[in-house]
Coordinates of C-alpha atoms in Angstrom, one line a residue:
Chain A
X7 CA -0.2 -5.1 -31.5
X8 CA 2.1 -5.6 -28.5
X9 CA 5.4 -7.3 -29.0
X10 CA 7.8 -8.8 -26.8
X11 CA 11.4 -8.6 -27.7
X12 CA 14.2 -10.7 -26.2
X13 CA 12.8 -9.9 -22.8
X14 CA 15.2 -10.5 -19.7
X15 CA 14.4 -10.7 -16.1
X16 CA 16.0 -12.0 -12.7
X17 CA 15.0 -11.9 -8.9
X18 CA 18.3 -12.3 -7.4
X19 CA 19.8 -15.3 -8.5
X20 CA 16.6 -16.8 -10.3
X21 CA 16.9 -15.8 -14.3
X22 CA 13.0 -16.4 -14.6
X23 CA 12.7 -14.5 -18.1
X24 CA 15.1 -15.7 -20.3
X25 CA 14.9 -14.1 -24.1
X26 CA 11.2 -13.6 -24.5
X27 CA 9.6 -13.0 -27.8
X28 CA 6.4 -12.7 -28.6
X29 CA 4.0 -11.2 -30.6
X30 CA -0.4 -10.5 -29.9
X31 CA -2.3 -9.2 -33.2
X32 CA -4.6 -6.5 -32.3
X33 CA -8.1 -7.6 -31.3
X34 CA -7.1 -11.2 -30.6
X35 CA -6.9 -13.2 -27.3
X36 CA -3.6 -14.5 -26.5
X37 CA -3.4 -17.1 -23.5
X38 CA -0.1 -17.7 -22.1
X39 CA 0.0 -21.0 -20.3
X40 CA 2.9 -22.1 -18.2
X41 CA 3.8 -24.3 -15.0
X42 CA 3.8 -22.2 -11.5
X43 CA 6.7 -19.7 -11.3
X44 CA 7.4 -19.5 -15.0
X45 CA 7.5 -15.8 -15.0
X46 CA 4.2 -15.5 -16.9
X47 CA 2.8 -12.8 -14.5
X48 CA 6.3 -11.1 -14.7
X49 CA 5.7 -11.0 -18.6
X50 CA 2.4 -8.9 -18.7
X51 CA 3.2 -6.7 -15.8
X52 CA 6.2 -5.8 -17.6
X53 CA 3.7 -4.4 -20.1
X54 CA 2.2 -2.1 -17.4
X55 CA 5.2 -1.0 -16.1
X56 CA 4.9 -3.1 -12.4
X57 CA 8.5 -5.3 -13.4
X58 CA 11.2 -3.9 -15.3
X59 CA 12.8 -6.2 -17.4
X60 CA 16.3 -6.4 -17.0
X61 CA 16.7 -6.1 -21.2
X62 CA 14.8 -6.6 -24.3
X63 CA 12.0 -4.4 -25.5
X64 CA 8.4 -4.1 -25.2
X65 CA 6.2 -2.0 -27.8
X66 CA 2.1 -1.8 -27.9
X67 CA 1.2 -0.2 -31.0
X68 CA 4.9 0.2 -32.3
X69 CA 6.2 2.2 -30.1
X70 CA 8.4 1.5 -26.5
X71 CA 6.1 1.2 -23.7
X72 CA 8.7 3.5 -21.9
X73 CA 8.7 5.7 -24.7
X74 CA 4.9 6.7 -23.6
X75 CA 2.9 9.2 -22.2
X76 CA 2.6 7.3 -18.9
X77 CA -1.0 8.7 -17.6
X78 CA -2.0 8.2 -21.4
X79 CA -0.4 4.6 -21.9
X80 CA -2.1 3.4 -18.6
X81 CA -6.0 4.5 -19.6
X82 CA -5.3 1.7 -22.5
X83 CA -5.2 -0.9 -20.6
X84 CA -7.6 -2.6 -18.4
X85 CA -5.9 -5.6 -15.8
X86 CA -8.2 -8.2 -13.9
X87 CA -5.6 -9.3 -10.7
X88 CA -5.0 -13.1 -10.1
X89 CA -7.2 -12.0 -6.3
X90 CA -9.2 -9.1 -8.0
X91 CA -7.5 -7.3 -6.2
X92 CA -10.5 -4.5 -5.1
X93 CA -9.6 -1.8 -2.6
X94 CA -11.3 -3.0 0.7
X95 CA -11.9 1.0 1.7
X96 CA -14.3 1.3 -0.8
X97 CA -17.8 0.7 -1.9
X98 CA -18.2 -1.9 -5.1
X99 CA -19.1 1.1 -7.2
X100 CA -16.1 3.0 -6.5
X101 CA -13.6 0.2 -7.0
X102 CA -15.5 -0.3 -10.6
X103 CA -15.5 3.9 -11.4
X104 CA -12.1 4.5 -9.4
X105 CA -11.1 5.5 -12.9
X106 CA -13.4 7.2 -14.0
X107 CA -13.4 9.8 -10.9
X108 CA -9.6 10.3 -11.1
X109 CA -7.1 11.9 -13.5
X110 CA -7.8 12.9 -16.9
X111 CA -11.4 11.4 -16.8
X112 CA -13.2 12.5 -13.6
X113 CA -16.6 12.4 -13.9
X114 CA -18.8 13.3 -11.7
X115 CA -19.9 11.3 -9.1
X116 CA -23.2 10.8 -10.2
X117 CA -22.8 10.2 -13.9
X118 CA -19.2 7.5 -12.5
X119 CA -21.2 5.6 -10.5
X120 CA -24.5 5.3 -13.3
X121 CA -21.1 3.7 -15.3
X122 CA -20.2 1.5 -12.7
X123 CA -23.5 -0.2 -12.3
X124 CA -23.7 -0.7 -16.1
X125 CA -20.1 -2.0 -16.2
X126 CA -21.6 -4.2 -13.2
X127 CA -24.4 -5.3 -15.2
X128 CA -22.4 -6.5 -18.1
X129 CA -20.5 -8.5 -15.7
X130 CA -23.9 -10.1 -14.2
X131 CA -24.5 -8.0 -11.0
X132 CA -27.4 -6.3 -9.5
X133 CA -27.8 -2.3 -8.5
X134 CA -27.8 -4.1 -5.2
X135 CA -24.2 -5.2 -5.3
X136 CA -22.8 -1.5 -5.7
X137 CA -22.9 -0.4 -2.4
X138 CA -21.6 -3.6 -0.5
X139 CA -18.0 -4.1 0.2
X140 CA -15.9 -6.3 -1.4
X141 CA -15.1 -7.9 2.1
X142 CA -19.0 -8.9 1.8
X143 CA -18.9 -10.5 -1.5
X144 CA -17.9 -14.3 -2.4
X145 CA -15.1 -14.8 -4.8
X146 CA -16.8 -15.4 -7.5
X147 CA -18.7 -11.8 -7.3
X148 CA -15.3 -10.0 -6.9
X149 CA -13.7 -11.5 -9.6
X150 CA -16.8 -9.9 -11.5
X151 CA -16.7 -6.5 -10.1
X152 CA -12.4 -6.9 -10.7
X153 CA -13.6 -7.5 -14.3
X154 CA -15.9 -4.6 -14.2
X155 CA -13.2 -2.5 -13.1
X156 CA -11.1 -3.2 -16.1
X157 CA -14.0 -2.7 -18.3
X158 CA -14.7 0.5 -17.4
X159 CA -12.8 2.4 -19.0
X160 CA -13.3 1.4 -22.3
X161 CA -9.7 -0.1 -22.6
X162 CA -8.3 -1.8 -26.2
X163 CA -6.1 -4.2 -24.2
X164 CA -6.7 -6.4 -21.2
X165 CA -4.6 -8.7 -19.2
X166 CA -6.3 -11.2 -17.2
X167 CA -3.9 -12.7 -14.5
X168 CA -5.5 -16.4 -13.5
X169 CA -9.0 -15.2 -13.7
X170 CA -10.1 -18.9 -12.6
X171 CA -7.8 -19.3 -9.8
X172 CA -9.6 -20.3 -6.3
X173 CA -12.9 -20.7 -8.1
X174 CA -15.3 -23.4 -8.1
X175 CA -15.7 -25.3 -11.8
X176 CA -19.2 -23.8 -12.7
X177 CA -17.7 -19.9 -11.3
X178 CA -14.7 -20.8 -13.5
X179 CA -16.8 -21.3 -16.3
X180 CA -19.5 -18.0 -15.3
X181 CA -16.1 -15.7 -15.6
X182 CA -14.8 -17.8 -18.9
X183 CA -17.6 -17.2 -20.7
X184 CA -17.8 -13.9 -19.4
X185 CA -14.0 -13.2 -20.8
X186 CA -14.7 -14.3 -23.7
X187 CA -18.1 -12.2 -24.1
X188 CA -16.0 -8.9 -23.1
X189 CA -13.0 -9.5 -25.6
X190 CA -15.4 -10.3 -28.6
X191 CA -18.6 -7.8 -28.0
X192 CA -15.2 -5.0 -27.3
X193 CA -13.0 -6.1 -29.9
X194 CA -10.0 -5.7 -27.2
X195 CA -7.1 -7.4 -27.1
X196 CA -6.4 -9.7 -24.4
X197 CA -4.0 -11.3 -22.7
X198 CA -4.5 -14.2 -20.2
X199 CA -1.9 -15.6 -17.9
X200 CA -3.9 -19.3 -17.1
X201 CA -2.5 -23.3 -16.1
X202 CA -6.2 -23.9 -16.5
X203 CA -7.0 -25.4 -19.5
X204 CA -10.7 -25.2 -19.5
X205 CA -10.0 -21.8 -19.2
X206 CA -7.7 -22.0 -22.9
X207 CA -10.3 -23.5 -24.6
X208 CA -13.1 -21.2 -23.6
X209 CA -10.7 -17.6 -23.7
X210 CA -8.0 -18.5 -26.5
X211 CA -7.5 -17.3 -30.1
X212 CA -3.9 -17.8 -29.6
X213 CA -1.9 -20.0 -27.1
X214 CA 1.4 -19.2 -26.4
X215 CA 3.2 -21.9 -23.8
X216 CA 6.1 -20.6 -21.2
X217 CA 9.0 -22.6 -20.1
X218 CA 12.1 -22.2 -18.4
X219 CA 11.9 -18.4 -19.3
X220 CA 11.4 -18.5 -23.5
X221 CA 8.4 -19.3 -25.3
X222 CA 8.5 -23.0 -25.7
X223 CA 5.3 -23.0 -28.0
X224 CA 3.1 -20.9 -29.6
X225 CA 0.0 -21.4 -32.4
X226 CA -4.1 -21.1 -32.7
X227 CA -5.9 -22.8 -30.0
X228 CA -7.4 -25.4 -32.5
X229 CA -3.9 -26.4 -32.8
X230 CA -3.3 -26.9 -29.3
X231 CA -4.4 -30.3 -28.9
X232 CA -2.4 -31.8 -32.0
X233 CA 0.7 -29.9 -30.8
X234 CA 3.9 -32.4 -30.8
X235 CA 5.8 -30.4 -28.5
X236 CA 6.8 -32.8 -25.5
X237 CA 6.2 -29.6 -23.0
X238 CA 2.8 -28.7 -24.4
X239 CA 1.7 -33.1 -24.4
X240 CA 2.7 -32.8 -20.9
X241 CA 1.3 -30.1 -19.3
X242 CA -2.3 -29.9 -21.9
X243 CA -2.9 -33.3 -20.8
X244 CA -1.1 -32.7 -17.1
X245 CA 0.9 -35.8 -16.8
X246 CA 3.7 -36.0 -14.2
X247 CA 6.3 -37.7 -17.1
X248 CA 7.8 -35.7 -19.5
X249 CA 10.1 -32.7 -19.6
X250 CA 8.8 -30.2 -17.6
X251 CA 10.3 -31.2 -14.2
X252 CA 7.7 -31.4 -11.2
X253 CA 9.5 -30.6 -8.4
X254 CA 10.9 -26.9 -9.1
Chain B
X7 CA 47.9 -14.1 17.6
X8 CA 47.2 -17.6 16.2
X9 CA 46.0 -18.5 12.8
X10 CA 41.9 -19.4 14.4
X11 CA 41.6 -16.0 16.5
X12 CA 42.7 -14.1 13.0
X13 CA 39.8 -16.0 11.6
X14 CA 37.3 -14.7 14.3
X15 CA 38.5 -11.4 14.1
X16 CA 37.8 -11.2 10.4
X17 CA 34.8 -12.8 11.0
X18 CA 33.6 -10.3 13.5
X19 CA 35.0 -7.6 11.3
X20 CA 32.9 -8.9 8.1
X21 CA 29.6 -9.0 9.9
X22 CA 30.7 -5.6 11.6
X23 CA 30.9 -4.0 8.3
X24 CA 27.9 -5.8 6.6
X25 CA 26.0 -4.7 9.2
X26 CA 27.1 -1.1 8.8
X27 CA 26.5 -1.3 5.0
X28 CA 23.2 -2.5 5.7
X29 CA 21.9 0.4 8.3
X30 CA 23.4 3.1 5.9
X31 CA 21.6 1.7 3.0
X32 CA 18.3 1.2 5.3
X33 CA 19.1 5.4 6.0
X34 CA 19.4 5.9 2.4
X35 CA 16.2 4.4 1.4
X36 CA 14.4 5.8 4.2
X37 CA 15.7 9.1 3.3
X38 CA 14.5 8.6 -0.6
X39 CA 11.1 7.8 0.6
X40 CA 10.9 10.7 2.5
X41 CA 12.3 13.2 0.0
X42 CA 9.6 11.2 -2.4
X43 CA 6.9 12.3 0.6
X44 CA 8.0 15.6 0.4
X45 CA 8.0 16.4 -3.0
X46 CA 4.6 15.1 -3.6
X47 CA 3.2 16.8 -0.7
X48 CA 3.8 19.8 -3.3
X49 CA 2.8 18.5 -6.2
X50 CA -0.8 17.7 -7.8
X51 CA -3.1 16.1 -8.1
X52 CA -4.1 16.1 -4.2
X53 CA -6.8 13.3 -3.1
X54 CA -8.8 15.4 -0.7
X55 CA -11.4 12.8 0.4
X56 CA -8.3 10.2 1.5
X57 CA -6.8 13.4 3.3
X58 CA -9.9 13.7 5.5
X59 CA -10.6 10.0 5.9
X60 CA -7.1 10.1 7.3
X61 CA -7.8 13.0 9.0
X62 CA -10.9 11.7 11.1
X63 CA -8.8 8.0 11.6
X64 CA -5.7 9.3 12.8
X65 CA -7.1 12.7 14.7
X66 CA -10.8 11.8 16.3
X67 CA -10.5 8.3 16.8
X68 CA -7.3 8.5 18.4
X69 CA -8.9 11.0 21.1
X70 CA -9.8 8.1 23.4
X71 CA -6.4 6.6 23.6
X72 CA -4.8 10.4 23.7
X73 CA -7.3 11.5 26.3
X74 CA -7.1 8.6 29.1
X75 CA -3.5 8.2 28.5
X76 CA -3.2 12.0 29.7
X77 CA -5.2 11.8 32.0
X78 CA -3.7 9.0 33.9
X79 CA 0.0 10.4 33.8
X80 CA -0.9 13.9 34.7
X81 CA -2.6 12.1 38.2
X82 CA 0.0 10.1 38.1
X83 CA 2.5 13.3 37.7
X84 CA 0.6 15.2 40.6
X85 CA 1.5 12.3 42.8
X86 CA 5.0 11.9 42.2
X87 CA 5.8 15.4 42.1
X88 CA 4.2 16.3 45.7
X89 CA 5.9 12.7 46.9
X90 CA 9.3 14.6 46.0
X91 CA 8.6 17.5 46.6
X92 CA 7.4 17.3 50.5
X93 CA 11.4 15.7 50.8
X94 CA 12.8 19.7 50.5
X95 CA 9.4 21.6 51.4
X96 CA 8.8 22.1 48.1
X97 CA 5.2 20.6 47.6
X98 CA 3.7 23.8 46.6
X99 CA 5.1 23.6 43.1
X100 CA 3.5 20.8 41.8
X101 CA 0.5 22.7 39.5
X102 CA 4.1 24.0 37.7
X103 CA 5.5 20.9 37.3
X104 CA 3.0 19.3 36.2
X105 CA 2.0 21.9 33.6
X106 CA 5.8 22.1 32.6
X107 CA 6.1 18.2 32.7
X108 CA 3.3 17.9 30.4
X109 CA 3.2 20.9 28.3
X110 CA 6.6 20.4 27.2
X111 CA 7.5 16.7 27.9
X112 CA 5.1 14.2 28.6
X113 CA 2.2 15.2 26.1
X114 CA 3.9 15.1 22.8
X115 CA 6.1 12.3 23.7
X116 CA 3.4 10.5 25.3
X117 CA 0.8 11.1 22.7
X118 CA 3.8 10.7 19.9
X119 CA 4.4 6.7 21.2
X120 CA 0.1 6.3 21.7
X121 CA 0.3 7.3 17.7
X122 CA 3.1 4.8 16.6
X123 CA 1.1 2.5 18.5
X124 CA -2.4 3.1 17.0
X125 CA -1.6 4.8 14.0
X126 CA 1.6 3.5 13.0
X127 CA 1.1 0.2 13.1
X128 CA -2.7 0.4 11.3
X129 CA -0.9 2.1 8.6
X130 CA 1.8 -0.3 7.7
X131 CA -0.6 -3.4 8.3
X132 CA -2.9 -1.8 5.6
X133 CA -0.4 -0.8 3.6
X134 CA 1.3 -3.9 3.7
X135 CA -1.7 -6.3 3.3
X136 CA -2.4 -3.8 0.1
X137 CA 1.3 -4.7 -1.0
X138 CA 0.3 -8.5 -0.6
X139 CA -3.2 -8.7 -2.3
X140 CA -1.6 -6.7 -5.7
X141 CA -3.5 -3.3 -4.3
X142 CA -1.0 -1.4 -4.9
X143 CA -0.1 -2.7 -8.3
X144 CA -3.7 -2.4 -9.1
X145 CA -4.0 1.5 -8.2
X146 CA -0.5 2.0 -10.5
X147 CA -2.6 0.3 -13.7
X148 CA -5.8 2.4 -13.1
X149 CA -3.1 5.6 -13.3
X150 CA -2.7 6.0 -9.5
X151 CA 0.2 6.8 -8.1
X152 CA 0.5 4.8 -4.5
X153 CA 2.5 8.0 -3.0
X154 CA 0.4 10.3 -3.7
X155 CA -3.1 8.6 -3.0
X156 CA -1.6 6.3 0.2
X157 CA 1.7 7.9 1.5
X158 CA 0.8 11.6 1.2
X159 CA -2.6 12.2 2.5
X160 CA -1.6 10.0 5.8
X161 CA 1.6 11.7 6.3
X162 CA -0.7 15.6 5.9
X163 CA -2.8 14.7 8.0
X164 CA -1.0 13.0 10.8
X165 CA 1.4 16.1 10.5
X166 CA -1.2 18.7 11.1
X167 CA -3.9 17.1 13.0
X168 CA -0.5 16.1 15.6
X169 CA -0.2 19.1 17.4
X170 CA -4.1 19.3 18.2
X171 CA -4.1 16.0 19.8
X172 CA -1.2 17.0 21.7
X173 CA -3.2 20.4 22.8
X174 CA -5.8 17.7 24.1
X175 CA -3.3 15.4 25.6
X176 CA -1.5 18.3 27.4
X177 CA -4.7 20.2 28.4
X178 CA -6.5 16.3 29.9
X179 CA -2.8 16.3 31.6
X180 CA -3.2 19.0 33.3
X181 CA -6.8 18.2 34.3
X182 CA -5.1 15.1 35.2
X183 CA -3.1 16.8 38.1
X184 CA -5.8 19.0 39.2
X185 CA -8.0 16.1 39.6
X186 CA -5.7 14.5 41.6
X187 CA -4.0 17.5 43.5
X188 CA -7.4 19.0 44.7
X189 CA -9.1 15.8 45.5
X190 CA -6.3 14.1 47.3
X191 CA -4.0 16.6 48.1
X192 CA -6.0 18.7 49.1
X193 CA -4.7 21.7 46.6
X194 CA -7.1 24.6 46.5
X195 CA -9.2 24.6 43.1
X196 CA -8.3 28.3 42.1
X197 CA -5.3 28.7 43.0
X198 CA -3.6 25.3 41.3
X199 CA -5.0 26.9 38.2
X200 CA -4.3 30.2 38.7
X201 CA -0.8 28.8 38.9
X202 CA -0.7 26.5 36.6
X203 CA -1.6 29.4 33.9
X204 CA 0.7 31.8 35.1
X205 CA 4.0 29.4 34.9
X206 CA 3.5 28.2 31.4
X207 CA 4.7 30.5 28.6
X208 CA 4.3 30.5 25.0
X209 CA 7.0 29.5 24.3
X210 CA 6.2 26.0 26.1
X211 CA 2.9 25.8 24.0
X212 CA 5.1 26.1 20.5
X213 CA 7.4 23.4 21.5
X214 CA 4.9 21.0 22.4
X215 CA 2.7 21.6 19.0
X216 CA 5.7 21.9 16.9
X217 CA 7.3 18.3 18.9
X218 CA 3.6 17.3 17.9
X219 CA 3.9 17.9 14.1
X220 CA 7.1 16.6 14.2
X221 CA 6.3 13.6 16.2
X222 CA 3.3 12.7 13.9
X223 CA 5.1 12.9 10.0
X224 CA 7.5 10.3 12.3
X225 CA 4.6 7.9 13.0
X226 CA 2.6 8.4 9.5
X227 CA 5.9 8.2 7.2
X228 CA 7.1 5.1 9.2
X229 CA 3.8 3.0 8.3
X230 CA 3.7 3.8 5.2
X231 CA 7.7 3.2 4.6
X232 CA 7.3 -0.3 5.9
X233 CA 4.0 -0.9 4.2
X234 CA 5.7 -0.3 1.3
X235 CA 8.6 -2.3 1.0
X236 CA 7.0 -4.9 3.1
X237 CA 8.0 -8.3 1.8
X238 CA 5.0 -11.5 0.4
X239 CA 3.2 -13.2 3.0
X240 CA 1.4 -13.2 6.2
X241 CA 5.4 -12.7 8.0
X242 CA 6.1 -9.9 5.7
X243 CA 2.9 -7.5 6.8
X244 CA 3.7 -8.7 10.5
X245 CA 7.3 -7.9 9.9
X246 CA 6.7 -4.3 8.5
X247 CA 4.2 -3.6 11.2
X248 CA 6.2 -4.6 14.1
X249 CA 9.4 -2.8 12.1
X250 CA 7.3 0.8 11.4
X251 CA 6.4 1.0 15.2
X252 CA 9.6 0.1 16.9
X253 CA 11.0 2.5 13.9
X254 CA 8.3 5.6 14.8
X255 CA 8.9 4.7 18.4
X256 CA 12.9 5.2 18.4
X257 CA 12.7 8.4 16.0
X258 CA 10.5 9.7 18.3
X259 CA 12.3 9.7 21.1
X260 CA 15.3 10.5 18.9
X261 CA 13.7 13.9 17.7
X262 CA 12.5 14.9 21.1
X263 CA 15.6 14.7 22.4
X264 CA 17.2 17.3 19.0
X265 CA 14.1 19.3 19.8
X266 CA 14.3 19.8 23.0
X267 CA 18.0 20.6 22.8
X268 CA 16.8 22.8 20.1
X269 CA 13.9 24.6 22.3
X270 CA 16.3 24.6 25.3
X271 CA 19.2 26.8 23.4
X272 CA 15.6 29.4 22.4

């Protein structure tokens, strides 16, 4: 379970997390949805360790996130980036075992990169793909490999940062049904950081909705649709009128 | 004084100071982030394959750009040298000067601003365009620490694999003026080397390899410094990349001038 406590956090002037709390069950699949700029990146790579929340408390599994083993509380987790965000050095494989051939792990090389091109098969991709570059893959294949990467490791937890973002609809839906196929076949639990609501409906046990720095909403998808909360009418069925101001 | 030129004053005071503030912190954090470099240079785990990728892009492919750059200011050297020289009868000493020039001048300094140049500036734009595309955040969730697998096997490698291109650049140098000195001024072949071996002394060669070492932890900590705090955007990897190689560039100059002093009180 990972738990968000009164969480704080300002760039400068801008108080963009203001009291979050929040709580994801283990094994389900939290989607945090939010307008642009709503901190909702900030919120799960506070998790990881990227932002430091100015106050407030963050536990996985009950205890502090700074009160772990840093190496150890890492290999839990497995992150897909908003860009995939593959290192352009290296070979497809690599990016997917870069893992498994450093740290505690380290495999060999051999018995890494027979991982990575299973981990690439469960995303969809070929053998053929693991020795390309990402620079020679379209975005719909590097968001794959991306997810392969945080497969590969076996994690319990994944965050997905806007895994639809820049996508055409059908690729959107390839990698949403390939989200959800991952969190249910590995029992993980998963948070998604989405304004796509296509996305919500295909990922989403739980929906939790982000505005002006607090949790404005949260409930079971199948709720989402009946909510009566002014901010979620507005931004589920994306209408310019309502409370959430457009021009921020 | 009237009330308006108090104003100014203070004005020009307060940006004075808040410049001031700003340089010292700018030397504070530089400093951090190269105690950080240091320490990890000591501490596992070590990525060996990154150390000799950086190995083979800052030292072998930087041989062209070391090598004509030599070569062009040793002939150049020659020239200059026998122009000056023939003004007190003095044109017999330029297979001296230009060793000296080179050995302990010229090379490091030259091949020290070809680095910031080449090497620098790659660094901090790949750095940099890491920060932007969440690279670097990726490599801290997959348990990677950025110093260790971007800063420190740069900075090795560009601090060891320094003083052999500056070998190279002061050895083409020298070729340089011999090319020049027996071809067009008619210097006899033998003798300009004969010469040029018997001026230069050992303790020439350390200064130039150690200026070299020195000269390329400059160059490799700069572009990673400013790849690393580079700010969003397409502006903020052109920003660090123009700010790591006029940074190398003026330390550079900066340290040859403290090591020279230093060589010249030996």
């Amino acid at each position: 379970m990972i738990t968000f406590e009164n969480i704080h956090k300002s760039f400068g002037p801008n108080h963009v997390l203001k009291g979050v709390d929040l709580t994801v069950d283990q094994g389900r699949s939290m989607v945090v949805i939010g307008g642009s700029g709503t901190g909702k990146s900030v919120l799960i790579k506070s998790v990881l360790g990227l932002i430091q929340p100015d106050r407030g408390t963050i536990t996985v599994g009950g205890r502090a996130t700074t009160r772990h083993d840093r190496d150890a509380f890492l290999s839990r987790f497995g992150m897909l980036f908003q860009g995939a965000a593959l290192f352009d050095s290296l070979p497809v494989w690599q990016n997917v075992a870069f893992r498994l051939l450093r740290g505690r792990l380290k495999l060999p090389r051999d018995q890494a990169r027979a991982t990575a091109i299973d981990k690439l098969r469960q995303v969809g991709l070929g053998e053929d793909v693991a020795d390309r570059f990402p620079a020679e893959l379209s975005g719909g294949m590097q968001k794959r490999v991306g997810l392969a990467r945080a497969i590969a490791a076996d994690p319990d937890i994944i965050f997905f940062d806007e895994p639809t973002t820049g996508l055409d609809p059908i690729m959107a839906g390839v990698i949403n049904t390939l989200i959800r196929d991952i969190v249910t076949d590995l029992g993980v639990t998963a948070i998604t950081i989405t304004h796509d609501m296509s996305s919500v409906h295909a990922i989403a046990d739980d929906v939790a909705m982000l505005h002006d720095g607090k949790i404005q909403w949260t409930g079971p998808v199948g709720t989402l649709n009946d909510a009566l909360d002014p901010h979620v009418v507005q931004f589920v069925n994306g209408r310019a009128d309502g409370p959430i101001a457009t021009i921020r | 004084m009237t009330r308006g030129a108090v104003g100014l004053a203070a004005a020009g005071l307060a940006a004075l100071g808040a410049a001031t503030l700003a340089l010292l912190a700018a030397i504070g954090r530089v400093t951090l982030f190269t105690a950080a470099t240091v320490s990890h240079l000591v501490r596992p785990p070590f990525y060996a394959r990154e150390f000799a990728t950086a190995l083979v892009q800052i030292g072998f492919f930087s041989l062209p750009v070391v090598g004509l750059t030599a070569l062009f200011t040793g002939g150049a050297l020659a020239l200059q040298i026998y122009a000056g020289g023939a003004r007190f009868s003095a044109e017999a000493v330029v297979p001296q000067i230009v060793a000296i020039g080179m050995v302990r001048e010229l090379g490091p300094v030259l091949v020290g601003l070809m680095i910031a140049a080449r090497v620098t500036s790659s660094i901090a734009a790949e750095i940099a365009t890491m920060k932007v595309t969440e690279q670097i955040d990726a490599l801290v969730t997959l348990s990677t620490d950025p110093m260790k697998y971007l800063t420190v096997p740069r900075v090795l490698a560009a601090t060891l694999v320094m003083p052999a291109l500056v070998a190279v650049g002061d050895i083409i140098g020298i070729l340089g003026g011999y090319i020049v000195a027996t071809g067009r001024l008619e210097f006899n072949a033998a003798a300009y080397l004969q010469n040029t071996a018997q001026f230069i002394e050992p303790l020439d060669i350390v200064s130039s390899l150690v200026k070299g070492a020195a000269f390329g932890f400059i160059a490799a900590l700069m572009g990673c410094y400013f790849g690393m705090t580079s700010s969003r955007g397409a502006m903020g990897v052109g920003r660090a990349t123009k700010s790591a190689v006029v940074a190398a560039a003026v330390l550079i100059l900066g340290a040859n001038f403290l090591l020279t002093e230093a060589f010249f009180s030996l």
